[in-house]
Coordinates of C-alpha atoms and ligand atoms in Angstrom, one line a residue:
M1 CA -42.0 -1.9 12.8
L2 CA -40.7 0.8 10.4
Q3 CA -42.8 1.4 7.3
Y4 CA -40.1 2.7 5.2
F5 CA -36.3 3.0 5.1
P6 CA -34.1 4.8 2.4
T7 CA -32.0 2.6 0.2
P8 CA -28.3 3.7 0.6
Y9 CA -26.8 5.6 -2.3
P10 CA -23.6 4.3 -3.8
D11 CA -20.7 5.2 -1.5
E12 CA -23.0 6.6 1.1
L13 CA -22.0 6.7 4.8
W14 CA -24.4 4.8 7.1
Y15 CA -24.9 7.9 9.3
S16 CA -26.1 9.7 6.1
V17 CA -28.7 7.1 5.4
L18 CA -30.1 7.6 8.9
C19 CA -30.1 11.4 8.3
R20 CA -32.1 10.9 5.1
Y21 CA -34.6 8.7 7.0
H22 CA -35.1 11.5 9.4
I23 CA -35.7 14.1 6.7
R24 CA -38.1 11.8 4.9
T25 CA -40.2 11.2 8.0
G26 CA -41.1 14.9 8.1
N27 CA -40.5 14.8 11.9
T28 CA -39.8 18.3 13.1
T29 CA -37.5 17.2 15.9
S30 CA -34.8 14.6 16.0
A31 CA -36.3 13.3 19.3
A32 CA -39.3 11.9 17.4
T33 CA -37.1 10.1 15.0
F34 CA -35.0 8.8 17.8
R35 CA -38.1 7.3 19.4
E36 CA -39.1 5.6 16.2
L37 CA -35.6 4.2 15.3
F38 CA -34.1 3.5 18.7
G39 CA -37.0 2.3 20.8
G40 CA -37.4 5.4 22.9
K41 CA -33.7 6.1 23.6
D42 CA -32.7 9.7 23.3
H43 CA -29.3 9.1 21.8
A44 CA -27.5 6.3 20.0
A45 CA -24.1 5.7 18.5
L46 CA -25.3 6.7 15.0
G47 CA -22.3 8.9 14.3
S48 CA -19.9 6.0 14.3
F49 CA -18.0 5.4 11.1
L50 CA -17.7 1.7 12.0
P51 CA -20.4 -0.9 12.1
N52 CA -22.2 -1.3 15.4
N53 CA -25.4 -2.9 16.8
L54 CA -27.6 -0.1 15.5
I55 CA -27.6 -1.6 12.0
F56 CA -28.9 -4.9 13.5
D57 CA -31.5 -3.1 15.6
I58 CA -32.8 -1.2 12.6
A59 CA -32.8 -4.1 10.2
G60 CA -34.9 -6.0 12.9
Q61 CA -37.6 -3.3 12.6
L62 CA -37.9 -3.7 8.8
P63 CA -39.4 -6.5 6.7
D64 CA -36.9 -9.3 6.1
G65 CA -34.4 -8.5 3.4
T66 CA -35.0 -4.7 3.4
L67 CA -31.6 -3.9 4.9
D68 CA -28.6 -6.1 4.2
I69 CA -26.5 -5.8 7.3
E70 CA -23.4 -7.1 5.6
D71 CA -23.7 -4.7 2.8
I72 CA -24.0 -1.8 5.2
A73 CA -21.0 -2.9 7.2
L74 CA -18.8 -3.5 4.2
N75 CA -19.9 -0.7 1.8
H76 CA -21.3 2.0 4.0
T77 CA -18.9 2.2 7.0
L78 CA -15.1 2.5 7.2
F79 CA -14.8 -1.0 8.5
K80 CA -12.9 -2.4 5.5
Y81 CA -10.5 0.5 5.6
I82 CA -9.8 0.7 9.3
F83 CA -9.5 -3.1 9.6
R84 CA -7.5 -3.6 6.4
F85 CA -4.3 -4.7 8.2
Q86 CA -6.0 -6.9 10.7
P87 CA -6.0 -10.7 10.2
L88 CA -8.9 -12.0 8.1
E89 CA -10.1 -14.0 11.1
N90 CA -10.6 -10.8 13.2
K91 CA -12.4 -9.1 10.3
N92 CA -14.8 -12.1 9.8
N93 CA -15.5 -12.2 13.5
I94 CA -16.5 -8.6 13.6
L95 CA -18.7 -9.0 10.5
E96 CA -20.4 -12.0 12.1
M97 CA -21.0 -10.1 15.3
T98 CA -22.4 -7.2 13.3
K99 CA -24.8 -9.5 11.5
H100 CA -26.0 -10.9 14.9
G101 CA -26.2 -7.6 16.7
K102 CA -23.5 -8.7 19.2
I103 CA -20.7 -6.4 18.4
N104 CA -18.6 -5.3 21.3
F105 CA -17.6 -1.8 20.4
P106 CA -16.0 0.5 20.8
V107 CA -12.9 -1.5 19.8
K108 CA -9.6 0.3 20.3
I109 CA -9.1 2.7 17.5
S110 CA -5.9 4.6 17.0
K111 CA -5.9 8.3 17.9
P112 CA -6.3 10.1 14.6
Y113 CA -9.6 8.3 14.0
E114 CA -11.2 9.3 17.3
S115 CA -12.6 12.7 16.3
M116 CA -13.5 12.4 12.7
E117 CA -15.1 15.3 11.1
L118 CA -17.6 15.0 8.3
K119 CA -16.2 16.0 4.9
S120 CA -17.9 16.8 1.6
C121 CA -17.1 17.8 -1.9
P122 CA -19.0 20.9 -3.3
L123 CA -19.1 19.4 -6.8
C124 CA -20.2 15.9 -5.7
M125 CA -23.0 17.7 -3.8
Q126 CA -24.0 19.6 -6.8
E127 CA -24.2 16.4 -8.9
D128 CA -26.0 14.5 -6.1
F129 CA -28.5 17.3 -5.8
K130 CA -29.2 17.3 -9.5
K131 CA -29.5 13.5 -9.7
H132 CA -31.3 12.7 -6.5
G133 CA -32.7 15.9 -5.3
E134 CA -30.8 15.7 -2.1
T135 CA -27.2 15.6 -0.8
Y136 CA -25.5 12.9 1.2
W137 CA -22.2 12.1 2.9
H138 CA -19.9 10.1 0.8
L139 CA -18.1 7.3 2.6
S140 CA -14.9 7.6 0.7
H141 CA -14.6 11.2 1.6
Q142 CA -14.7 10.3 5.3
I143 CA -11.4 8.3 5.3
P144 CA -9.0 9.8 7.8
Y145 CA -6.4 12.0 6.0
V146 CA -8.3 12.1 2.7
S147 CA -8.5 15.7 2.0
V148 CA -9.3 15.7 -1.7
C149 CA -12.2 14.5 -3.8
Q150 CA -10.8 11.9 -6.0
K151 CA -13.4 12.4 -8.7
H152 CA -13.2 16.2 -8.9
K153 CA -9.6 16.7 -7.7
C154 CA -10.6 19.6 -5.4
Y155 CA -10.4 20.0 -1.7
L156 CA -13.1 18.5 0.5
I157 CA -14.9 20.9 2.9
T158 CA -14.6 19.8 6.5
R159 CA -17.5 20.4 8.8
Q160 CA -16.3 21.1 12.4
R161 CA -18.3 19.3 15.1
E162 CA -19.8 21.6 17.7
Y163 CA -19.1 19.0 20.4
K164 CA -17.7 15.6 20.6
N165 CA -20.8 13.4 20.3
E166 CA -22.8 15.9 18.2
L167 CA -23.6 13.3 15.5
N168 CA -25.0 10.9 18.1
N169 CA -27.8 13.3 18.9
N170 CA -28.4 15.0 15.6
F171 CA -29.2 14.3 12.0
I172 CA -27.0 16.5 9.9
L173 CA -26.7 16.3 6.1
P174 CA -24.2 18.3 4.1
E175 CA -25.6 21.7 3.2
Y176 CA -25.5 22.4 -0.4
K177 CA -25.1 26.0 -1.5
D178 CA -25.0 27.0 -5.1
T179 CA -22.3 29.5 -4.3
D180 CA -19.8 27.0 -3.0
S181 CA -16.8 27.0 -5.2
A182 CA -14.2 24.3 -5.6
D183 CA -10.6 24.8 -4.5
Y184 CA -8.3 23.0 -6.9
Q185 CA -5.0 24.1 -5.3
V186 CA -4.2 20.6 -4.1
S187 CA -0.8 19.1 -4.0
E188 CA 0.4 16.0 -5.9
T189 CA 1.0 14.3 -2.5
E190 CA -2.5 14.9 -1.3
L191 CA -3.9 13.6 -4.6
E192 CA -1.7 10.5 -4.6
F193 CA -2.4 9.8 -0.9
T194 CA -6.2 10.2 -1.4
K195 CA -6.1 7.8 -4.3
M196 CA -4.2 5.1 -2.4
L197 CA -6.2 5.4 0.8
T198 CA -9.5 5.2 -1.2
R199 CA -8.2 2.0 -2.9
Y200 CA -7.5 0.5 0.5
L201 CA -11.2 1.2 1.4
K202 CA -12.5 -0.3 -1.8
M203 CA -10.5 -3.5 -1.9
P204 CA -12.4 -6.7 -0.9
L205 CA -12.4 -7.6 2.8
E206 CA -10.1 -10.5 2.2
A207 CA -7.2 -8.2 1.0
G208 CA -4.8 -7.9 4.0
P209 CA -1.6 -9.2 5.5
T210 CA -0.1 -12.1 3.7
D211 CA 1.5 -15.1 5.5
G212 CA 5.3 -15.1 5.8
Y213 CA 6.1 -12.2 3.5
N214 CA 5.3 -8.6 2.7
N215 CA 5.3 -7.5 -0.9
L216 CA 5.9 -3.9 0.2
Y217 CA 9.1 -5.0 1.8
E218 CA 10.0 -7.0 -1.2
G219 CA 9.2 -4.0 -3.3
L220 CA 11.7 -1.9 -1.3
L221 CA 14.4 -4.5 -1.8
N222 CA 13.7 -4.5 -5.5
A223 CA 13.8 -0.7 -5.6
G224 CA 17.4 -0.9 -4.5
Y225 CA 17.1 -0.5 -0.7
G226 CA 18.2 -4.0 0.1
L227 CA 21.4 -4.7 2.1
A228 CA 22.5 -8.4 1.8
R229 CA 23.3 -9.7 5.3
K230 CA 25.0 -12.9 6.1
D231 CA 22.7 -15.7 7.3
M232 CA 19.8 -13.4 7.1
Y233 CA 17.4 -12.1 4.4
Y234 CA 18.0 -8.6 3.1
S235 CA 17.6 -5.7 5.4
V236 CA 16.4 -2.3 4.3
D237 CA 18.8 0.6 4.0
Y238 CA 16.5 2.7 6.2
K239 CA 18.6 5.8 6.2
R240 CA 18.6 6.2 2.5
L241 CA 14.9 5.2 2.3
S242 CA 14.0 7.8 4.9
M243 CA 16.0 10.5 3.1
N244 CA 14.3 9.7 -0.3
L245 CA 10.9 9.6 1.3
C246 CA 11.4 13.1 2.8
D247 CA 12.8 14.4 -0.5
R248 CA 9.6 13.2 -2.2
Y249 CA 6.9 14.0 0.3
G250 CA 8.5 16.5 2.6
E251 CA 9.7 16.1 6.2
E252 CA 6.5 17.3 7.8
F253 CA 4.4 14.6 6.0
I254 CA 6.8 11.8 6.8
S255 CA 7.3 12.8 10.4
H256 CA 3.5 13.1 10.9
H257 CA 2.8 9.6 9.6
F258 CA 5.9 7.8 10.8
G259 CA 6.5 9.7 14.0
S260 CA 10.0 10.8 12.9
I261 CA 11.8 11.8 9.7
V262 CA 13.9 8.6 10.1
L263 CA 12.1 5.3 9.8
G264 CA 14.2 3.1 12.1
A265 CA 15.0 -0.5 11.5
A266 CA 12.5 -1.5 14.3
L267 CA 9.7 0.3 12.5
I268 CA 10.5 -1.2 9.2
G269 CA 10.6 -4.6 10.9
Q270 CA 7.1 -4.0 12.2
I271 CA 5.8 -3.0 8.9
R272 CA 7.5 -6.1 7.3
R273 CA 5.6 -8.3 9.8
W274 CA 2.4 -6.4 9.3
Q275 CA 2.4 -5.4 12.9
K276 CA 1.4 -1.8 12.3
K277 CA -2.4 -1.6 12.1
S278 CA -3.2 1.8 10.6
P279 CA -3.2 1.8 6.8
E280 CA -1.4 5.2 6.2
Q281 CA 2.2 4.0 6.5
Y282 CA 1.6 1.1 4.2
A283 CA -0.1 3.5 1.8
I284 CA 2.8 5.9 1.7
L285 CA 5.3 3.1 1.0
S286 CA 3.0 1.8 -1.7
M287 CA 2.7 5.1 -3.5
F288 CA 6.4 5.7 -3.1
L289 CA 7.1 2.4 -4.8
N290 CA 4.2 2.8 -7.3
Q291 CA 3.0 -0.6 -6.1
E292 CA -0.6 -1.5 -6.8
P293 CA -2.6 -2.7 -3.8
E294 CA -3.4 -5.8 -5.8
T295 CA 0.3 -6.6 -5.7
T296 CA 0.7 -5.6 -2.0
F297 CA -2.0 -8.0 -1.0
S298 CA -1.2 -10.7 -3.6
H299 CA -0.9 -14.3 -2.5
T300 CA 2.1 -14.5 -4.8
R301 CA 5.3 -13.2 -3.3
I302 CA 7.3 -10.8 -5.4
Q303 CA 10.5 -12.5 -6.5
N304 CA 13.7 -10.9 -5.2
N305 CA 15.4 -9.3 -8.2
T306 CA 18.9 -9.4 -6.8
D307 CA 18.6 -13.2 -6.0
R308 CA 17.1 -13.8 -9.5
Q309 CA 19.9 -11.9 -11.3
F310 CA 22.5 -13.5 -9.1
I311 CA 21.3 -17.0 -10.0
E312 CA 21.1 -16.1 -13.7
M313 CA 24.6 -14.6 -13.8
S314 CA 26.0 -17.6 -11.9
K315 CA 25.0 -19.8 -14.9
S316 CA 27.0 -17.9 -17.4
K317 CA 30.3 -19.2 -18.7
I318 CA 31.8 -15.8 -18.7
I319 CA 34.1 -15.2 -15.7
R320 CA 33.3 -11.6 -14.8
S321 CA 35.1 -9.3 -12.5
K322 CA 33.6 -8.9 -9.0
K323 CA 33.2 -5.2 -9.6
F324 CA 31.1 -5.8 -12.7
V325 CA 28.9 -8.4 -11.0
A326 CA 28.3 -6.1 -8.0
E327 CA 27.5 -3.1 -10.2
N328 CA 25.1 -5.1 -12.3
L329 CA 23.2 -6.3 -9.2
G330 CA 23.3 -2.9 -7.7
V331 CA 25.0 -4.1 -4.5
K332 CA 28.4 -3.6 -2.8
E333 CA 31.2 -6.0 -3.6
T334 CA 31.2 -7.2 0.0
H335 CA 27.5 -8.1 -0.3
L336 CA 28.2 -10.5 -3.1
D337 CA 29.9 -12.9 -0.6
N338 CA 26.8 -12.7 1.6
I339 CA 24.4 -13.5 -1.2
S340 CA 26.6 -16.3 -2.4
H341 CA 26.7 -17.7 1.1
N342 CA 22.9 -17.3 1.6
L343 CA 21.9 -18.8 -1.7
G344 CA 24.5 -21.6 -1.4
I345 CA 26.0 -20.7 -4.8
K346 CA 29.8 -20.6 -5.2
P347 CA 31.3 -17.3 -6.2
F348 CA 31.3 -17.2 -10.0
W349 CA 33.3 -14.0 -10.5
E350 CA 37.0 -13.9 -11.1
Q351 CA 39.0 -15.5 -8.2
K352 CA 42.6 -15.3 -7.3
P353 CA 44.1 -18.3 -9.1
K354 CA 44.7 -21.3 -6.8
T355 CA 46.5 -23.7 -9.1
E356 CA 47.9 -22.8 -12.4
N357 CA 49.0 -19.2 -12.7
P358 CA 47.5 -17.7 -15.9
K359 CA 50.3 -15.2 -15.9
S360 CA 52.9 -17.9 -16.5
Y361 CA 52.8 -17.6 -20.3
K362 CA 52.9 -14.3 -22.1
L363 CA 51.9 -13.6 -25.6
A364 CA 52.4 -10.6 -27.8
L365 CA 49.4 -10.3 -30.1
N366 CA 49.4 -8.3 -33.3
L367 CA 46.0 -6.8 -33.8
T368 CA 44.4 -4.2 -35.9
K369 CA 42.9 -1.3 -34.1
S370 CA 39.3 -2.5 -34.8
E371 CA 40.2 -5.9 -33.3
W372 CA 41.6 -4.3 -30.2
D373 CA 38.6 -2.0 -29.9
Y374 CA 36.3 -5.0 -30.3
I375 CA 38.1 -6.9 -27.5
N376 CA 37.9 -4.0 -25.2
G377 CA 34.2 -3.5 -26.1
C378 CA 33.5 -7.1 -25.1
V379 CA 35.4 -6.7 -21.8
N380 CA 33.2 -3.7 -20.9
Q381 CA 30.0 -5.0 -22.2
Y382 CA 30.1 -8.5 -20.7
G383 CA 32.1 -7.7 -17.6
F384 CA 35.3 -9.6 -18.3
S385 CA 38.0 -8.8 -15.8
S386 CA 40.5 -7.9 -18.5
A387 CA 41.4 -8.5 -22.1
S388 CA 43.3 -11.6 -21.0
G389 CA 40.1 -12.9 -19.3
F390 CA 38.2 -12.4 -22.6
I391 CA 40.8 -14.1 -24.7
R392 CA 41.0 -17.0 -22.2
Y393 CA 37.2 -17.3 -22.6
C394 CA 37.5 -17.5 -26.4
V395 CA 40.1 -20.2 -26.0
D396 CA 37.7 -22.2 -23.7
E397 CA 34.9 -21.7 -26.1
M398 CA 37.0 -23.0 -29.0
K399 CA 38.1 -26.0 -26.9
D400 CA 34.4 -26.7 -26.0
R401 CA 33.4 -26.6 -29.7
T402 CA 36.2 -28.8 -31.0
D403 CA 36.4 -31.3 -28.1
G404 CA 33.9 -33.6 -29.8
I405 CA 35.8 -33.3 -33.1
T406 CA 39.2 -34.2 -31.9
A407 CA 37.9 -37.0 -29.8
S408 CA 36.3 -38.8 -32.8
Ligands
ZN1 ZN1 -16.4 15.5 -5.8

């Protein structure tokens, strides 16, 4: 039985809690602490940033209720972050296994996460030292690819491991030096990326892939990257998207995280179906679109703007030119036919006349300049195909209004 165990600080890494336990015991060697904590074993997987059976083993040596295993797994390991894009069922299974000490790790983790170095912020350390009299490792600083302290907007300091499993044999807390100065030369991309990845860590466990749709994909379509395809939903103009992503974040950043400077159709398809499991690619699209994670993981699907506007415009009595409709929807004229087909709405823009030829009768109108300007203004503003189209609309309107009167 352990007599004492430190209460985790907010945003403290589980490994850090174990380190503080070691310091508090006053043991001069880590071997003594290993004997106490791990039943005589000389090493244990304490350096893991994911939950494992150690949490259960230690909780078992403490009076009931001292250590909340679920709280440790959710709020003191990178579990929620790394498993963010796994189905909820998988996440709940792992959580249950953790609570019962039956977790079957190591699970397959993608490469960049294998050798994670400990990171710390010099200013957070200063604050922690003042407030608690000791320093600790912050969980949110340990997210892979997070290079900046979100609170202080300065670079994190990375501690290089001496050997691969160093943390499993040693209790190492961040070293606080008065002289450490903060480096604020961080880029906008690094700040933005850090902010989004941190939000992916902090969201509740439930936030994750949604059934049957992906709001990031819908967001791309609404941002103007949609191509209307016949008998299909919209596809994404991946070439233009890739170009714009590179313009914004740089080719190196994009190729590092997407494997190439061009996000192919296949990759976008995988993202759309939530088949990619690491959070970074989703995070980059999310910051590019300025889409809040709450929207990304929302149980309400984002409405497709093009479809919505198409439906709205189809209800209007104005017969517009095809060019005007296409420009207003931000699509090519050829795509209008696809959308019309897919939505089952008949084309509502000007068609080639089938029966009576509107050119059969000609009329010379005498107008003032301001009347003529007004007509042309309406043609441009409302998208009539021509001045004739507008005057025909006025005639129809008049007919509509007076129909009741002449009938009575
Ligand atoms: Zn900080």
